[in-house]
Short mmCIF file of N, CA, C and O in Angstrom, two decimals:
data_model
loop_
_atom_site.label_atom_id
_atom_site.label_comp_id
_atom_site.label_asym_id
_atom_site.label_seq_id
_atom_site.Cartn_x
_atom_site.Cartn_y
_atom_site.Cartn_z
N UNK A 1 29.96 2.35 3.91
CA UNK A 1 29.55 3.12 5.12
C UNK A 1 28.70 2.15 5.78
O UNK A 1 27.64 1.89 5.13
N UNK A 2 28.75 2.05 6.84
CA UNK A 2 28.08 1.34 7.85
C UNK A 2 26.68 2.00 8.45
O UNK A 2 26.78 3.44 8.43
N UNK A 3 26.10 1.60 9.04
CA UNK A 3 24.80 2.08 9.54
C UNK A 3 25.23 2.94 10.82
O UNK A 3 26.42 2.96 11.04
N UNK A 4 24.31 3.11 11.77
CA UNK A 4 24.53 3.71 13.02
C UNK A 4 25.06 2.73 13.92
O UNK A 4 24.79 1.61 13.78
N UNK A 5 26.18 3.13 14.58
CA UNK A 5 26.80 2.08 15.28
C UNK A 5 26.10 2.09 16.82
O UNK A 5 25.35 3.00 17.25
N UNK A 6 26.77 1.49 17.88
CA UNK A 6 26.25 1.31 19.22
C UNK A 6 26.60 2.95 19.73
O UNK A 6 25.54 3.29 20.57
N UNK A 7 27.63 3.43 19.64
CA UNK A 7 28.11 4.76 20.08
C UNK A 7 27.15 5.62 19.63
O UNK A 7 26.65 6.62 20.17
N UNK A 8 26.78 5.71 18.24
CA UNK A 8 25.84 6.81 17.70
C UNK A 8 24.66 6.57 18.17
O UNK A 8 23.81 7.78 18.48
N UNK A 9 24.17 5.38 18.39
CA UNK A 9 22.68 5.01 18.99
C UNK A 9 22.58 5.75 20.55
O UNK A 9 21.73 6.28 20.99
N UNK A 10 23.73 5.50 21.30
CA UNK A 10 23.78 6.05 22.56
C UNK A 10 23.78 7.56 22.67
O UNK A 10 23.16 8.21 23.45
N UNK A 11 24.51 7.91 21.55
CA UNK A 11 24.68 9.56 21.63
C UNK A 11 23.24 10.12 21.18
O UNK A 11 22.84 11.01 21.83
N UNK A 12 22.41 9.54 20.55
CA UNK A 12 21.14 9.86 19.83
C UNK A 12 20.12 9.86 21.20
O UNK A 12 19.47 10.75 21.49
N UNK A 13 20.20 8.72 21.93
CA UNK A 13 19.65 8.74 23.10
C UNK A 13 19.78 9.78 24.07
O UNK A 13 18.74 10.27 24.71
N UNK A 14 21.06 10.18 24.24
CA UNK A 14 21.48 11.13 25.29
C UNK A 14 20.92 12.60 24.96
O UNK A 14 20.46 13.31 25.59
N UNK A 15 21.13 12.83 23.44
CA UNK A 15 20.60 14.12 22.98
C UNK A 15 19.31 14.15 23.03
O UNK A 15 18.63 14.97 23.46
N UNK A 16 18.35 13.14 22.78
CA UNK A 16 17.04 12.94 22.84
C UNK A 16 16.38 13.37 24.61
O UNK A 16 15.60 13.93 24.70
N UNK A 17 17.36 12.73 25.32
CA UNK A 17 16.97 12.84 26.67
C UNK A 17 16.89 14.33 26.99
O UNK A 17 16.26 14.82 27.93
N UNK A 18 18.29 14.92 26.52
CA UNK A 18 18.32 16.28 27.04
C UNK A 18 17.37 17.30 26.38
O UNK A 18 17.04 18.18 26.83
N UNK A 19 16.89 17.08 25.11
CA UNK A 19 15.98 17.96 24.30
C UNK A 19 14.65 17.71 24.92
O UNK A 19 13.79 18.74 25.10
N UNK A 20 14.15 16.54 25.24
CA UNK A 20 12.76 16.31 25.30
C UNK A 20 12.58 15.73 26.79
O UNK A 20 11.27 16.15 27.37
N UNK A 21 13.43 15.51 27.75
CA UNK A 21 13.32 15.13 29.06
C UNK A 21 12.76 13.73 29.30
O UNK A 21 11.97 13.27 28.23
N UNK A 22 13.14 13.11 30.46
CA UNK A 22 12.54 11.66 30.54
C UNK A 22 11.06 11.37 30.54
O UNK A 22 10.43 10.36 30.18
N UNK A 23 10.18 12.59 30.83
CA UNK A 23 8.76 12.39 30.90
C UNK A 23 8.15 12.43 29.55
O UNK A 23 7.02 11.72 29.33
N UNK A 24 8.61 13.30 28.54
CA UNK A 24 8.14 13.33 27.26
C UNK A 24 8.60 12.31 26.36
O UNK A 24 7.89 12.10 25.15
N UNK A 25 9.69 11.56 26.61
CA UNK A 25 10.38 10.82 25.63
C UNK A 25 9.55 9.45 25.51
O UNK A 25 9.51 9.02 24.06
N UNK A 26 8.79 8.69 26.42
CA UNK A 26 7.81 7.61 26.06
C UNK A 26 6.97 7.91 25.15
O UNK A 26 6.53 7.46 24.22
N UNK A 27 6.29 9.37 25.31
CA UNK A 27 5.15 9.77 24.31
C UNK A 27 5.64 9.89 23.04
O UNK A 27 4.88 9.50 22.15
N UNK A 28 6.93 10.53 22.82
CA UNK A 28 7.39 10.43 21.72
C UNK A 28 7.61 9.15 20.95
O UNK A 28 7.53 9.17 19.55
N UNK A 29 8.13 8.33 21.70
CA UNK A 29 8.38 6.83 21.16
C UNK A 29 7.17 6.26 20.89
O UNK A 29 6.89 5.68 19.86
N UNK A 30 5.95 6.37 21.61
CA UNK A 30 4.74 5.80 21.16
C UNK A 30 4.19 6.48 19.93
O UNK A 30 3.77 5.73 18.92
N UNK A 31 4.10 7.73 19.87
CA UNK A 31 3.84 8.67 18.68
C UNK A 31 4.63 8.05 17.49
O UNK A 31 3.99 7.71 16.00
N UNK A 32 5.84 8.04 17.35
CA UNK A 32 6.52 7.57 16.29
C UNK A 32 6.52 5.95 15.92
O UNK A 32 6.59 5.35 14.95
N UNK A 33 6.18 5.24 16.93
CA UNK A 33 5.73 3.91 16.65
C UNK A 33 4.55 3.73 15.93
O UNK A 33 4.30 2.89 14.89
N UNK A 34 3.50 4.64 16.32
CA UNK A 34 1.95 4.50 15.49
C UNK A 34 2.49 5.07 13.93
O UNK A 34 1.77 4.44 13.15
N UNK A 35 3.28 6.25 14.01
CA UNK A 35 3.55 6.58 12.51
C UNK A 35 3.88 5.59 11.88
O UNK A 35 3.61 5.50 10.52
N UNK A 36 5.16 5.07 12.24
CA UNK A 36 5.68 3.84 11.44
C UNK A 36 4.73 2.61 10.96
O UNK A 36 4.90 2.28 9.97
N UNK A 37 4.00 2.22 12.14
CA UNK A 37 3.13 1.24 11.64
C UNK A 37 2.15 1.77 10.79
O UNK A 37 1.71 0.78 9.99
N UNK A 38 1.41 2.56 10.78
CA UNK A 38 0.50 3.20 9.61
C UNK A 38 1.22 3.66 8.39
O UNK A 38 0.64 3.09 7.35
N UNK A 39 2.59 3.92 8.25
CA UNK A 39 3.12 3.83 7.09
C UNK A 39 3.41 2.36 6.33
O UNK A 39 3.19 2.33 5.36
N UNK A 40 3.68 1.60 7.34
CA UNK A 40 3.95 -0.02 6.70
C UNK A 40 2.53 -0.48 6.21
O UNK A 40 2.53 -1.18 5.29
N UNK A 41 1.35 -0.13 7.05
CA UNK A 41 0.19 -0.51 6.68
C UNK A 41 -0.31 0.03 5.15
O UNK A 41 -0.83 -0.64 4.61
N UNK A 42 0.00 1.43 5.17
CA UNK A 42 -0.33 1.90 3.88
C UNK A 42 0.65 1.46 2.70
O UNK A 42 0.03 1.40 1.67
N UNK A 43 1.94 1.26 2.97
CA UNK A 43 2.53 0.76 1.96
C UNK A 43 2.43 -0.85 1.47
O UNK A 43 2.24 -1.30 0.23
N UNK A 44 1.96 -1.70 2.64
CA UNK A 44 1.38 -3.08 2.22
C UNK A 44 -0.02 -2.90 1.74
O UNK A 44 -0.08 -3.73 0.52
N UNK A 45 -0.78 -1.95 1.85
CA UNK A 45 -1.98 -1.71 1.04
C UNK A 45 -1.77 -1.49 -0.69
O UNK A 45 -2.42 -2.01 -1.37
N UNK A 46 -0.75 -0.60 -0.61
CA UNK A 46 -0.27 -0.25 -1.99
C UNK A 46 -0.13 -1.40 -2.78
O UNK A 46 -0.36 -1.73 -4.02
N UNK A 47 1.03 -1.92 -2.12
CA UNK A 47 1.73 -3.22 -2.68
C UNK A 47 0.68 -4.63 -2.98
O UNK A 47 0.41 -4.97 -4.07
N UNK A 48 -0.28 -4.58 -2.12
CA UNK A 48 -1.43 -5.60 -2.28
C UNK A 48 -2.20 -5.23 -3.48
O UNK A 48 -2.62 -5.92 -4.09
N UNK A 49 -2.55 -3.93 -3.39
CA UNK A 49 -3.26 -3.46 -4.75
C UNK A 49 -2.76 -3.58 -6.11
O UNK A 49 -3.41 -4.16 -6.87
N UNK A 50 -1.54 -3.29 -6.09
CA UNK A 50 -0.55 -3.52 -7.31
C UNK A 50 -0.50 -4.96 -7.67
O UNK A 50 -0.77 -5.39 -8.91
N UNK A 51 -0.59 -5.90 -6.54
CA UNK A 51 -0.60 -6.98 -6.93
C UNK A 51 -1.80 -7.91 -7.35
O UNK A 51 -1.90 -8.82 -8.49
N UNK A 52 -2.86 -7.24 -6.88
CA UNK A 52 -4.23 -7.59 -7.17
C UNK A 52 -4.45 -7.16 -8.68
O UNK A 52 -5.05 -7.76 -9.59
N UNK A 53 -3.87 -5.79 -9.02
CA UNK A 53 -4.16 -5.31 -10.57
C UNK A 53 -3.34 -6.18 -11.60
O UNK A 53 -3.85 -6.53 -12.59
N UNK A 54 -2.16 -6.92 -11.06
CA UNK A 54 -1.25 -7.49 -11.90
C UNK A 54 -1.93 -9.13 -12.19
O UNK A 54 -1.85 -9.48 -13.10
N UNK A 55 -2.63 -9.52 -11.17
CA UNK A 55 -3.41 -10.75 -11.39
C UNK A 55 -4.50 -10.73 -12.05
O UNK A 55 -4.89 -11.80 -12.53
N UNK A 56 -5.22 -9.62 -12.34
CA UNK A 56 -6.40 -9.25 -12.79
C UNK A 56 -6.45 -9.57 -14.22
O UNK A 56 -5.39 -9.09 -14.82
N UNK A 57 -7.22 -10.50 -15.03
CA UNK A 57 -6.90 -10.61 -16.33
C UNK A 57 -7.45 -9.51 -16.98
O UNK A 57 -8.55 -8.75 -16.80
N UNK A 58 -6.74 -9.18 -18.14
CA UNK A 58 -7.26 -8.09 -18.87
C UNK A 58 -8.57 -8.23 -19.84
O UNK A 58 -8.57 -9.34 -20.28
N UNK A 59 -9.30 -7.34 -19.95
CA UNK A 59 -10.54 -7.52 -20.79
C UNK A 59 -10.07 -7.56 -22.16
O UNK A 59 -9.57 -6.50 -22.65
N UNK A 60 -10.46 -8.49 -23.00
CA UNK A 60 -10.29 -8.38 -24.50
C UNK A 60 -11.51 -8.28 -25.19
O UNK A 60 -12.38 -8.63 -25.26
N UNK A 61 -11.35 -7.03 -25.92
CA UNK A 61 -12.60 -6.56 -26.68
C UNK A 61 -12.59 -7.16 -28.11
O UNK A 61 -11.36 -7.08 -28.89
N UNK A 62 -13.60 -7.58 -28.61
CA UNK A 62 -13.54 -8.13 -30.08
C UNK A 62 -14.76 -7.11 -30.67
O UNK A 62 -15.97 -7.31 -30.12
N UNK A 63 -14.26 -6.63 -31.68
CA UNK A 63 -15.40 -5.74 -32.41
C UNK A 63 -16.37 -6.43 -33.18
O UNK A 63 -15.81 -7.62 -34.19
N UNK A 64 -17.41 -6.57 -33.36
CA UNK A 64 -18.21 -7.23 -34.09
C UNK A 64 -18.12 -6.45 -35.77
O UNK A 64 -17.91 -5.32 -35.87
N UNK A 65 -18.41 -7.53 -36.59
CA UNK A 65 -18.36 -7.18 -38.14
C UNK A 65 -19.10 -6.10 -38.44
O UNK A 65 -19.26 -5.05 -39.41
N UNK A 66 -20.55 -5.81 -37.86
CA UNK A 66 -21.40 -4.80 -38.03
C UNK A 66 -21.15 -3.36 -37.51
O UNK A 66 -19.95 -3.29 -36.81
N UNK A 67 -21.82 -2.50 -37.81
CA UNK A 67 -21.26 -1.37 -37.19
C UNK A 67 -21.82 -0.68 -36.10
O UNK A 67 -22.15 0.44 -35.86
N UNK A 68 -22.21 -1.50 -35.15
CA UNK A 68 -22.75 -1.35 -33.83
C UNK A 68 -21.73 -0.50 -33.05
O UNK A 68 -20.31 -1.01 -33.10
N UNK A 69 -21.83 0.03 -32.01
CA UNK A 69 -20.95 0.99 -31.45
C UNK A 69 -20.46 0.20 -30.26
O UNK A 69 -19.65 0.40 -29.25
N UNK A 70 -21.27 -0.88 -29.86
CA UNK A 70 -20.89 -1.66 -28.62
C UNK A 70 -20.12 -2.67 -28.72
O UNK A 70 -19.98 -3.47 -29.77
N UNK A 71 -19.04 -2.89 -27.91
CA UNK A 71 -17.99 -3.71 -28.28
C UNK A 71 -18.52 -5.03 -27.44
O UNK A 71 -19.05 -5.08 -26.64
N UNK A 72 -18.08 -6.33 -28.00
CA UNK A 72 -18.26 -7.68 -27.73
C UNK A 72 -17.26 -7.95 -26.93
O UNK A 72 -16.18 -8.29 -27.57
N UNK A 73 -17.35 -8.57 -25.67
CA UNK A 73 -16.19 -9.07 -25.14
C UNK A 73 -16.17 -10.72 -25.47
O UNK A 73 -16.93 -11.23 -25.91
N UNK A 74 -14.70 -11.02 -25.32
CA UNK A 74 -14.71 -12.51 -25.80
C UNK A 74 -15.68 -13.46 -24.92
O UNK A 74 -16.01 -13.13 -24.00
N UNK A 75 -15.48 -14.79 -25.51
CA UNK A 75 -16.48 -15.78 -24.85
C UNK A 75 -16.05 -15.99 -23.42
O UNK A 75 -17.18 -16.39 -22.39
N UNK A 76 -15.05 -15.90 -23.09
CA UNK A 76 -14.55 -16.02 -21.64
C UNK A 76 -15.26 -15.16 -20.65
O UNK A 76 -15.36 -15.74 -19.60
N UNK A 77 -15.45 -13.88 -21.03
CA UNK A 77 -15.92 -12.93 -20.49
C UNK A 77 -17.52 -12.84 -20.55
O UNK A 77 -18.05 -11.90 -19.96
N UNK A 78 -17.85 -13.47 -21.61
CA UNK A 78 -19.52 -12.97 -22.00
C UNK A 78 -20.26 -13.41 -20.82
O UNK A 78 -21.48 -12.83 -20.79
N UNK A 79 -19.94 -14.46 -20.21
CA UNK A 79 -21.15 -14.79 -18.92
C UNK A 79 -20.94 -14.05 -17.53
O UNK A 79 -21.51 -14.46 -16.98
N UNK A 80 -20.08 -13.31 -17.39
CA UNK A 80 -19.60 -12.50 -16.22
C UNK A 80 -20.92 -11.74 -15.99
O UNK A 80 -21.25 -10.62 -16.71
N UNK A 81 -21.36 -11.70 -14.91
CA UNK A 81 -22.35 -10.95 -14.14
C UNK A 81 -22.12 -9.73 -13.58
O UNK A 81 -22.66 -8.95 -12.96
N UNK A 82 -20.72 -9.80 -13.13
CA UNK A 82 -20.09 -8.69 -12.19
C UNK A 82 -20.09 -7.41 -13.16
O UNK A 82 -19.93 -7.52 -14.29
N UNK A 83 -20.26 -6.30 -12.27
CA UNK A 83 -19.95 -4.94 -12.69
C UNK A 83 -18.56 -4.71 -13.36
O UNK A 83 -17.68 -5.27 -12.59
N UNK A 84 -18.23 -4.11 -14.32
CA UNK A 84 -16.97 -4.00 -14.65
C UNK A 84 -16.30 -2.85 -13.66
O UNK A 84 -17.09 -2.01 -12.93
N UNK A 85 -14.99 -2.96 -13.53
CA UNK A 85 -14.10 -2.37 -12.74
C UNK A 85 -13.88 -0.83 -13.09
O UNK A 85 -14.06 -0.53 -14.14
#
């Protein structure tokens, strides 16, 4: 099954003109364009957040042999001064 053809596209334009009129159609097109742009930006943000989470190294905890309840981070992260996420 193919997508919408040229005749289907022309038919949609004619129906839209009949329903909304030539004055309202440009406003609807702009609103649809804004909505599509916001959707794409949101999807791009979600994808970039997922990629950032995938690249972030996982913290590995090493429990000390004594009975303290505080976990000790491995040496690679021991000198990190950043706050944990």
